[in-house]
GROMACS .gro file of C-alpha atoms in nm:
model
  155
    1MET     CA    1   0.914  -3.755  -0.934
    2SER     CA    2   0.650  -3.615  -0.808
    3HIS     CA    3   0.315  -3.637  -0.668
    4SER     CA    4   0.009  -3.379  -0.851
    5ARG     CA    5  -0.363  -3.340  -0.775
    6HIS     CA    6  -0.620  -3.085  -0.860
    7LEU     CA    7  -0.882  -2.875  -0.750
    8THR     CA    8  -1.136  -2.680  -0.919
    9LEU     CA    9  -1.131  -2.299  -0.752
   10THR     CA   10  -1.472  -2.210  -0.856
   11ASP     CA   11  -1.440  -1.851  -0.705
   12LEU     CA   12  -1.194  -1.626  -0.454
   13ALA     CA   13  -1.350  -1.813  -0.154
   14ALA     CA   14  -1.200  -2.111  -0.272
   15THR     CA   15  -0.884  -1.921  -0.325
   16MET     CA   16  -0.854  -1.812   0.050
   17ALA     CA   17  -0.966  -2.180   0.166
   18LEU     CA   18  -0.640  -2.304  -0.053
   19GLY     CA   19  -0.435  -2.040   0.110
   20ASP     CA   20  -0.588  -2.115   0.473
   21ARG     CA   21  -0.520  -2.478   0.426
   22LEU     CA   22  -0.175  -2.443   0.280
   23ALA     CA   23  -0.115  -2.220   0.577
   24ALA     CA   24  -0.177  -2.482   0.837
   25VAL     CA   25   0.039  -2.735   0.754
   26LEU     CA   26   0.384  -2.458   0.640
   27VAL     CA   27   0.685  -2.482   0.814
   28ALA     CA   28   1.081  -2.370   0.826
   29GLY     CA   29   1.253  -2.526   0.538
   30ASP     CA   30   0.939  -2.497   0.254
   31VAL     CA   31   0.918  -2.367  -0.075
   32VAL     CA   32   0.583  -2.309  -0.263
   33CYS     CA   33   0.606  -2.208  -0.648
   34LEU     CA   34   0.313  -2.001  -0.757
   35ALA     CA   35   0.289  -2.022  -1.122
   36GLY     CA   36   0.051  -1.899  -1.358
   37ASP     CA   37  -0.041  -1.657  -1.613
   38LEU     CA   38  -0.097  -1.226  -1.491
   39GLY     CA   39  -0.461  -1.255  -1.290
   40ALA     CA   40  -0.396  -1.604  -1.241
   41GLY     CA   41  -0.486  -1.543  -0.823
   42LYS     CA   42  -0.106  -1.605  -0.727
   43THR     CA   43  -0.094  -1.276  -0.509
   44THR     CA   44  -0.409  -1.369  -0.387
   45LEU     CA   45  -0.327  -1.720  -0.255
   46ALA     CA   46   0.013  -1.559  -0.138
   47ARG     CA   47  -0.158  -1.310   0.045
   48GLN     CA   48  -0.425  -1.544   0.226
   49VAL     CA   49  -0.108  -1.743   0.360
   50ILE     CA   50   0.032  -1.426   0.521
   51ALA     CA   51  -0.259  -1.299   0.617
   52ARG     CA   52  -0.312  -1.658   0.798
   53MET     CA   53   0.015  -1.697   0.947
   54CYS     CA   54   0.139  -1.357   1.028
   55GLY     CA   55  -0.184  -1.175   1.082
   56ILE     CA   56  -0.144  -0.935   0.797
   57ASP     CA   57  -0.456  -0.904   0.562
   58ASP     CA   58  -0.314  -0.648   0.323
   59ALA     CA   59   0.033  -0.749   0.237
   60PRO     CA   60   0.134  -0.561  -0.029
   61SER     CA   61   0.251  -0.776  -0.377
   62PRO     CA   62   0.598  -0.768  -0.394
   63THR     CA   63   0.652  -0.675  -0.771
   64TYR     CA   64   0.898  -0.373  -0.708
   65THR     CA   65   1.081  -0.491  -0.402
   66ILE     CA   66   1.052  -0.855  -0.532
   67VAL     CA   67   1.081  -0.938  -0.189
   68GLN     CA   68   0.914  -0.899   0.131
   69VAL     CA   69   0.947  -1.057   0.447
   70TYR     CA   70   0.729  -1.151   0.758
   71GLU     CA   71   0.757  -1.312   1.061
   72THR     CA   72   0.467  -1.574   1.173
   73ASP     CA   73   0.265  -1.660   1.438
   74ALA     CA   74   0.569  -1.927   1.467
   75ALA     CA   75   0.850  -1.700   1.471
   76VAL     CA   76   1.012  -1.830   1.125
   77ALA     CA   77   1.041  -1.600   0.858
   78LEU     CA   78   0.808  -1.575   0.575
   79TRP     CA   79   0.938  -1.459   0.233
   80HIS     CA   80   0.705  -1.392  -0.004
   81VAL     CA   81   0.912  -1.363  -0.348
   82ASP     CA   82   0.766  -1.179  -0.722
   83LEU     CA   83   1.015  -1.321  -0.989
   84TYR     CA   84   0.818  -1.106  -1.290
   85ARG     CA   85   1.076  -0.802  -1.276
   86ILE     CA   86   1.403  -1.076  -1.321
   87GLU     CA   87   1.565  -1.054  -1.651
   88ALA     CA   88   1.843  -1.285  -1.600
   89PRO     CA   89   1.930  -1.552  -1.396
   90GLY     CA   90   2.262  -1.373  -1.198
   91GLU     CA   91   2.047  -1.101  -1.087
   92LEU     CA   92   1.891  -1.336  -0.791
   93GLU     CA   93   2.233  -1.399  -0.659
   94GLN     CA   94   2.206  -1.080  -0.448
   95LEU     CA   95   1.856  -1.181  -0.313
   96GLY     CA   96   1.988  -1.479  -0.043
   97LEU     CA   97   1.709  -1.711  -0.161
   98ASP     CA   98   1.961  -1.972  -0.052
   99ASP     CA   99   1.945  -1.884   0.316
  100ALA     CA  100   1.558  -1.854   0.261
  101PHE     CA  101   1.522  -2.180   0.149
  102ASP     CA  102   1.698  -2.325   0.429
  103ASP     CA  103   1.549  -2.186   0.729
  104ALA     CA  104   1.236  -1.974   0.605
  105ILE     CA  105   0.919  -2.042   0.444
  106THR     CA  106   0.914  -1.918   0.084
  107LEU     CA  107   0.620  -1.808  -0.135
  108ILE     CA  108   0.806  -1.778  -0.489
  109GLU     CA  109   0.557  -1.578  -0.782
  110TRP     CA  110   0.725  -1.696  -1.151
  111PRO     CA  111   0.920  -1.934  -1.021
  112GLU     CA  112   1.053  -2.036  -1.365
  113ARG     CA  113   1.269  -1.749  -1.316
  114LEU     CA  114   1.468  -1.952  -1.161
  115GLU     CA  115   1.549  -2.193  -1.383
  116ASP     CA  116   1.744  -2.493  -1.254
  117ASP     CA  117   1.806  -2.347  -0.907
  118LEU     CA  118   1.439  -2.449  -0.760
  119PRO     CA  119   1.492  -2.662  -0.459
  120ALA     CA  120   1.432  -3.026  -0.546
  121ASP     CA  121   1.223  -3.039  -0.205
  122ARG     CA  122   0.942  -2.782  -0.364
  123LEU     CA  123   0.555  -2.778  -0.394
  124GLU     CA  124   0.419  -2.600  -0.745
  125ILE     CA  125   0.132  -2.491  -0.723
  126SER     CA  126   0.058  -2.377  -1.143
  127ILE     CA  127  -0.316  -2.195  -1.142
  128ALA     CA  128  -0.488  -2.167  -1.524
  129ILE     CA  129  -0.801  -1.946  -1.593
  130THR     CA  130  -1.054  -2.142  -1.752
  131GLY     CA  131  -1.425  -2.058  -1.873
  132ALA     CA  132  -1.503  -1.669  -1.922
  133GLY     CA  133  -1.739  -1.431  -1.760
  134VAL     CA  134  -1.975  -1.534  -1.482
  135ASP     CA  135  -1.845  -1.912  -1.616
  136THR     CA  136  -1.437  -1.782  -1.504
  137VAL     CA  137  -1.297  -2.049  -1.260
  138ARG     CA  138  -0.929  -2.173  -1.203
  139GLU     CA  139  -0.775  -2.466  -1.227
  140ALA     CA  140  -0.506  -2.544  -0.961
  141ARG     CA  141  -0.247  -2.839  -1.029
  142ILE     CA  142  -0.078  -2.881  -0.707
  143THR     CA  143   0.260  -3.102  -0.768
  144GLY     CA  144   0.505  -3.189  -0.470
  145PHE     CA  145   0.884  -3.270  -0.547
  146GLY     CA  146   1.100  -3.455  -0.283
  147SER     CA  147   0.979  -3.444   0.042
  148TRP     CA  148   0.639  -3.248  -0.038
  149GLU     CA  149   0.531  -3.566  -0.267
  150SER     CA  150   0.376  -3.739   0.029
  151ARG     CA  151   0.242  -3.399   0.147
  152VAL     CA  152   0.038  -3.343  -0.109
  153ASP     CA  153  -0.251  -3.470   0.028
  154GLU     CA  154  -0.226  -3.291   0.332
  155PHE     CA  155  -0.454  -2.992   0.218
   0.00000   0.00000   0.00000
C-alpha cells in the first residue's frame, strides 16, 4: 500500500523549498529515496536537506565516495548515499546501509540499485524534467510506503 501526491517544481527555489519542508519532518530511521534521470535535481534536493539539518551549505555529491555521513543539529547521523556507480547488489553489503536504516536519516540517490532491499518504510521522491528551455520545470511524485503513508502530506 502507498500514498502519493504530486508537486510541480517550477524553478530552483521550489526545489529548495521542498528540501526545507522535508528537512523539517525527518527523524532517525527515515529513509528517503530520490529517483530521476541525471540532472533531474536529486542531488540539489539532498544538498538542501543537508544544509537545513547539518548547516553545511556546499555538501559534495557522493557519486565517487558512494556514502557521505553528516551529523545533524539533532545529533542524528544523516547518510547521503549515491548508488549510481553500484553495478551489482553484492557491492551494497559493504556499505552498512541496514544500520543506517535503523538509526540514521538516509537519503538515497539511484535507489533502484537496491532492488528488493529497499526498506518497507520509506519515502520515494521521483523527479522528472518536463518542458524545454525557459519552460523547463520538474514534476515530483512523492510516495509514502509503510509508516510514510500517513506522513506524505506533512510537507
